[in-house]
Each structure stands twice: as structure tokens, then as C-alpha cells.
Coordinates of N, CA and C in Angstrom, one line a residue:
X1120 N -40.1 -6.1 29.6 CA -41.4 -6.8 29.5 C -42.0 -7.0 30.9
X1121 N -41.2 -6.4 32.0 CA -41.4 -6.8 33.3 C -42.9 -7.7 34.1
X1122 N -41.6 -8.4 34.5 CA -42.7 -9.6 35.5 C -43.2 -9.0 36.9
X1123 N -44.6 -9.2 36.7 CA -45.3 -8.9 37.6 C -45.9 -10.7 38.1
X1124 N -45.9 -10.6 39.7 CA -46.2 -11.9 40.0 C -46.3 -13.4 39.2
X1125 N -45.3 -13.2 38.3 CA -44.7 -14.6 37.5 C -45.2 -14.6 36.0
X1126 N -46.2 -13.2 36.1 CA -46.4 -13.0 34.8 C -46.0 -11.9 34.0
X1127 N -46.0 -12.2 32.2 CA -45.1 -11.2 31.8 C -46.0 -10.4 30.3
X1128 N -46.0 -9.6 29.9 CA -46.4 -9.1 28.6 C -46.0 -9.8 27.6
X1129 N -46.7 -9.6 26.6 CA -46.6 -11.0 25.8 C -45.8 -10.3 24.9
X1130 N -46.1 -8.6 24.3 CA -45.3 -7.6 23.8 C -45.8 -6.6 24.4
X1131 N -44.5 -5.5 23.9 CA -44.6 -4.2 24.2 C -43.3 -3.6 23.4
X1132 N -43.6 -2.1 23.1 CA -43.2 -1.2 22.7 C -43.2 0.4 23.2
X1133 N -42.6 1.6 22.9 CA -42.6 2.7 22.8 C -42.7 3.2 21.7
X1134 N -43.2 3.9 21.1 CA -43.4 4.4 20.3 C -43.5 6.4 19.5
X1135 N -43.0 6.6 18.5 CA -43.3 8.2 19.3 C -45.2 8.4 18.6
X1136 N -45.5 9.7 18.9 CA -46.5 10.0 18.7 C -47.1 9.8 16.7
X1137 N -45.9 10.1 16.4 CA -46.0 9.8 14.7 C -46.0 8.8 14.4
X1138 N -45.8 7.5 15.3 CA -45.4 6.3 14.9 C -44.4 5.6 15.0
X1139 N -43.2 6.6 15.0 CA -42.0 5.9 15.0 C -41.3 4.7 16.1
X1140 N -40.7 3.9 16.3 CA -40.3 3.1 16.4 C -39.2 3.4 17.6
X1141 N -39.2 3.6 19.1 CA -38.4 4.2 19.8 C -37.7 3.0 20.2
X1142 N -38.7 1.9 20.8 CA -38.1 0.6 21.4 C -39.4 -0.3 21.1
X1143 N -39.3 -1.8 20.9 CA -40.4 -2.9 21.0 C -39.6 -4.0 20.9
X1144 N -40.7 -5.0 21.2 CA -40.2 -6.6 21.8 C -40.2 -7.2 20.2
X1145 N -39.9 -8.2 20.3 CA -39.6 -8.8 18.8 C -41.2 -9.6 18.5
X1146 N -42.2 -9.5 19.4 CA -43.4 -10.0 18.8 C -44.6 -8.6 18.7
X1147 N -44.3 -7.6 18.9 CA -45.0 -6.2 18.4 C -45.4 -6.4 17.3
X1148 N -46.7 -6.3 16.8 CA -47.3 -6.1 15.7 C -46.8 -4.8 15.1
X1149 N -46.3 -5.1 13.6 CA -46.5 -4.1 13.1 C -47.6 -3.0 12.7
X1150 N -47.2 -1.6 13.1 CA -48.9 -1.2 13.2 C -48.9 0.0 11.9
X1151 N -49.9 0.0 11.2 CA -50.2 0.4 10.0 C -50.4 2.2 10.2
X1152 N -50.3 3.2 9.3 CA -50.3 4.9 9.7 C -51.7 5.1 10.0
X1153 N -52.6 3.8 9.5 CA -53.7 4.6 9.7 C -54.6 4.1 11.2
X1154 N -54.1 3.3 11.4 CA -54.1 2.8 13.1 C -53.0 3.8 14.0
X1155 N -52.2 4.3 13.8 CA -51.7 5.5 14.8 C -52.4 6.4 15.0
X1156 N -53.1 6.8 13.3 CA -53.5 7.5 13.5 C -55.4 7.5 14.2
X1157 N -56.0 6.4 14.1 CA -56.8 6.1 15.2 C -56.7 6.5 16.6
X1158 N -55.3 5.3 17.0 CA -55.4 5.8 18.5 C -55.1 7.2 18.5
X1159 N -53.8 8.0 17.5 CA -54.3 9.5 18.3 C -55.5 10.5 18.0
X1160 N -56.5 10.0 17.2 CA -57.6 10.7 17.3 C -58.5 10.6 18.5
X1161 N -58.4 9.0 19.1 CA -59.2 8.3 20.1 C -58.6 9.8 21.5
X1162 N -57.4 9.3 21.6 CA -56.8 10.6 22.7 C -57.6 12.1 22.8
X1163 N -57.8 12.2 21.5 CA -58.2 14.3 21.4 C -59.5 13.8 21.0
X1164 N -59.8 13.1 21.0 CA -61.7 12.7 21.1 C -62.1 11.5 21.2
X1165 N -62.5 11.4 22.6 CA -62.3 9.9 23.3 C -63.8 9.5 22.9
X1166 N -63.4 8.2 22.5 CA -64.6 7.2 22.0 C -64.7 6.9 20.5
X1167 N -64.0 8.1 19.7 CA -64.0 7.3 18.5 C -63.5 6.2 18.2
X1168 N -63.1 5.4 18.9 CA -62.9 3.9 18.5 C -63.6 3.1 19.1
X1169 N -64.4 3.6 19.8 CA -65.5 2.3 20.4 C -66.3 1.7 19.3
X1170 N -67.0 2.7 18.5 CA -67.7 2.1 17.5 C -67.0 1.0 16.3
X1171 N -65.9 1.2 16.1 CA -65.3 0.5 15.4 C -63.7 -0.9 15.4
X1172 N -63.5 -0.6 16.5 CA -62.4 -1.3 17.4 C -61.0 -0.7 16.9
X1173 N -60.6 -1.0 17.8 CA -59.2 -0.9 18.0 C -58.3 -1.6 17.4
X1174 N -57.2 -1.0 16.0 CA -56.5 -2.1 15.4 C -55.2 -1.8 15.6
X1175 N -54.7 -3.4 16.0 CA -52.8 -3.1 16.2 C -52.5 -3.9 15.2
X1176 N -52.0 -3.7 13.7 CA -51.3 -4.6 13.1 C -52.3 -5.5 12.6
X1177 N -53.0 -4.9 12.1 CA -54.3 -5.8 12.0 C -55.7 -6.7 12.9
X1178 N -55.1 -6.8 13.8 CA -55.7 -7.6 14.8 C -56.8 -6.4 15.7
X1179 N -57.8 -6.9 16.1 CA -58.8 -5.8 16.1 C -59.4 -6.2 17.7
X1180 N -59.5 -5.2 18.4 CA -59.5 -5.1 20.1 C -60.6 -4.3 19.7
X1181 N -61.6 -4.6 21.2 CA -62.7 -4.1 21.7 C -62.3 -3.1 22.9
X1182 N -62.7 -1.9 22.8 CA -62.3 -0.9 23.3 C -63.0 -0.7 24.5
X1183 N -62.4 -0.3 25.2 CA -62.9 -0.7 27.3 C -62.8 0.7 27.8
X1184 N -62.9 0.7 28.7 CA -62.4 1.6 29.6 C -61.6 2.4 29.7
X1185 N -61.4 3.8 29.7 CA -59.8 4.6 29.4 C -59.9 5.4 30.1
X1186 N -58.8 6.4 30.1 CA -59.0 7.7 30.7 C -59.0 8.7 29.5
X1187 N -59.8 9.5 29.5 CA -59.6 10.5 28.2 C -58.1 11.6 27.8
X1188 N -57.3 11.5 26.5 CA -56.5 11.5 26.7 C -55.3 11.8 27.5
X1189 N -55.5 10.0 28.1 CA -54.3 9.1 29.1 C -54.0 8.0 28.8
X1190 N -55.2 7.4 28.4 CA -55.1 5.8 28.6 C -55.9 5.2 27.7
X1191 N -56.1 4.2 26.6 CA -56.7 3.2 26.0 C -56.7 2.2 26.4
X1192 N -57.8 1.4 26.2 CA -57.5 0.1 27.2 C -58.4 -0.9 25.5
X1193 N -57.7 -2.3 25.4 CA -58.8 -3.2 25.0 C -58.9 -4.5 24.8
X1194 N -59.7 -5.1 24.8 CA -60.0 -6.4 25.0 C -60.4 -7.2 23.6
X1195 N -59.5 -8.6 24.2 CA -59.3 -9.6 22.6 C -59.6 -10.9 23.6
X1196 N -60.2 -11.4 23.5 CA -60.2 -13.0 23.7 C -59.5 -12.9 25.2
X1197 N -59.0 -13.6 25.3 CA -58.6 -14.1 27.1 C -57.2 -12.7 27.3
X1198 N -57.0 -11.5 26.5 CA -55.8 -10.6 26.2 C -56.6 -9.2 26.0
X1199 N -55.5 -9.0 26.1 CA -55.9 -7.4 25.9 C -54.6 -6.6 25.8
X1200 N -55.1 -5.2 25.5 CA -54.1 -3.9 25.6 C -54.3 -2.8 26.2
X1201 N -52.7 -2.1 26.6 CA -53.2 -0.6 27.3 C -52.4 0.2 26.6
X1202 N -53.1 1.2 26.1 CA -52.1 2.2 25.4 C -52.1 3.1 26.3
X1203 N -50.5 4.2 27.0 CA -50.5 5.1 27.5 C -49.7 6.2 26.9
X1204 N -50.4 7.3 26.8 CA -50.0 8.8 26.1 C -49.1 9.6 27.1
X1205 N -47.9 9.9 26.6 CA -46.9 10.7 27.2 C -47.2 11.9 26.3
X1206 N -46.0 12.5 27.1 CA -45.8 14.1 26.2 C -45.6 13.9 24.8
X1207 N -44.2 12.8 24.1 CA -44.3 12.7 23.1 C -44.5 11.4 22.8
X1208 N -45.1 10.1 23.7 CA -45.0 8.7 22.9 C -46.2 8.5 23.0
X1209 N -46.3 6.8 22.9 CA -47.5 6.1 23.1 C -46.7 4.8 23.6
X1210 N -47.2 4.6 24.5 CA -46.5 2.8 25.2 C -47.5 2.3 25.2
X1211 N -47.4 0.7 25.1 CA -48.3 -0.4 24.1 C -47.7 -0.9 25.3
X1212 N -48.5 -2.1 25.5 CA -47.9 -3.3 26.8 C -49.9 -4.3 25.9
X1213 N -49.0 -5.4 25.4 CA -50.2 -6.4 25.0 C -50.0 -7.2 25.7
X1214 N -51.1 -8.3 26.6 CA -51.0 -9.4 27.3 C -52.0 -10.4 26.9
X1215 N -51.7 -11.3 27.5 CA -52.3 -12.8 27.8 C -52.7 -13.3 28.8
X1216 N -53.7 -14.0 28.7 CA -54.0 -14.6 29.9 C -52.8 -15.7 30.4
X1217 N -52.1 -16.0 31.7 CA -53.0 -15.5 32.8 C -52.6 -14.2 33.6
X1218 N -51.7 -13.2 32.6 CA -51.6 -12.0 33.0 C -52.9 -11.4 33.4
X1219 N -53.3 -10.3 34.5 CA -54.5 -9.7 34.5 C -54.7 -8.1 33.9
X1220 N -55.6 -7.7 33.4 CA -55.6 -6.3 32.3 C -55.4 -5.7 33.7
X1221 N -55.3 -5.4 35.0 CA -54.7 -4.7 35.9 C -53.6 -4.7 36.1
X1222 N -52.9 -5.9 36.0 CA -51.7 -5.7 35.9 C -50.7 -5.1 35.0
X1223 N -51.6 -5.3 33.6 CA -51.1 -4.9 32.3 C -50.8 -3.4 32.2
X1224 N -52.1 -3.0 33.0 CA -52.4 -1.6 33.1 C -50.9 -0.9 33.8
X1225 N -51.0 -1.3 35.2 CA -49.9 -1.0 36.2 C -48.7 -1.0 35.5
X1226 N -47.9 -1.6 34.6 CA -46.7 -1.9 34.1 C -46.4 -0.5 32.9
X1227 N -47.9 -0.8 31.5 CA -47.7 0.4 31.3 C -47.8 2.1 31.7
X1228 N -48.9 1.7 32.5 CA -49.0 3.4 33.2 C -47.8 3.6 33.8
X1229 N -47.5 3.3 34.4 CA -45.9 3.3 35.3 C -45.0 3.7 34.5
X1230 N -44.8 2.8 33.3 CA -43.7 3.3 32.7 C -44.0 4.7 32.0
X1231 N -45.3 5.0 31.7 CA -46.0 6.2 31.0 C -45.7 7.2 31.6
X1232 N -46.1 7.3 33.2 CA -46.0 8.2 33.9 C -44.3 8.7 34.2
X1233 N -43.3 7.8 34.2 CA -41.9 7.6 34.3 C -41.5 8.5 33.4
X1234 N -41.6 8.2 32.2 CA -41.3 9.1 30.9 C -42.3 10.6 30.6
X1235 N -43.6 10.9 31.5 CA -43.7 12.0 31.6 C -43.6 12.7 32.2
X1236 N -42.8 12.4 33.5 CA -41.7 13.0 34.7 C -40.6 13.5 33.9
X1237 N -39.8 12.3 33.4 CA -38.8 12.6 32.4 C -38.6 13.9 31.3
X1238 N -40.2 14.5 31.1 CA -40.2 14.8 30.0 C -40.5 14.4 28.7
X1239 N -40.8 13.2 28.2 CA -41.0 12.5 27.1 C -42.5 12.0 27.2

């Protein structure tokens, strides 16, 4: 969940590209096939979730800023998320305020980019 200046992710997971279940924190929303299958459409054609938001497990994020498929970013109330695309995953890192969505960012991309060194 790593702490960054005293703050920590509120959840997080890995996931593979189909959905499956690689590693996650015990407060990970369960996320539904047809929300995978969002965010990986969002990746191979960036923006299709802006019009209609971003859903983890139900709960529904406003779609920000990303890198085209790299990065999803979105915003909930004083929280947010970053989804980062590997070769074969998706890493989730959801936060809280007073975590900063930079920070949030930094923790998952890092780990994103780690596991796409790796190969994965």
C-alpha cells in the first residue's frame, strides 16, 4: 500500500488484463466484467469513458487526465484513482484525501513501470 510522506492508499490491487485477481488489499472493490471491460476499451480508445465515468465496483469516478494507453486517472469526492497498463495487468492504487492524486499516481506508475521491465 506504500507510504508516501505519512500517507497511504486507501486500496490497491493487480490485476490481469481479463480481470483476474493477481494480488489486492482487503478493501478493493469488487469490480464487475463489464467495468474491465471499460477500462480496457478506454486504453485502445482513449476517452471512451469520459462521457460516462469510470466504474470500480460500482462506485463511479470522473475521468481526468491520462496517458493514452498508459494511464487512467479519476476523480471521486476528496479521492481518486490511477489505473496503470502493463504488458499483461492493470494496477489500481485508490486514494483519499489527505493522500495527493500525485502521489497516488507516483506509487502506481512505479509499480507499473517495475512490472513492465519485468516483463508483465
Amino acid at each position: 500500500m506504500c507510504d508516501v510522506e505519512g500517507n497511504r492508499l486507501t486500496s490497491a490491487a493487480i490485476l490481469g488484463q481479463d480481470g483476474s485477481v493477481w494480488a489486492q488489499s482487503s478493501g478493493f472493490p469488487q469490480l464487475k466484467p463489464e467495468e474491465i471491460e471499460g477500462i480496457n476499451k478506454d486504453f485502445a480508445e482513449p476517452g471512451t469513458l469520459a462521457p460516462t465515468g469510470l466504474f470500480l465496483g460500482g462506485n463511479k469516478y470522473m475521468v481526468i487526465q491520462g496517458e493514452p494507453n498508459a494511464v487512467i486517472r479519476g476523480k471521486k469526492g476528496a479521492g481518486g484513482v490511477t489505473i496503470k497498463k502493463t504488458n499483461q495487468a492493470l494496477v489500481f492504487g485508490i486514494y483519499e484525501e489527505p493522500m495527493a492524486p500525485g502521489q497516488c499516481n507516483m506509487v502506481v506508475e512505479r509499480l507499473g513501470d517495475y512490472l513492465i521491465e519485468s516483463g508483465l
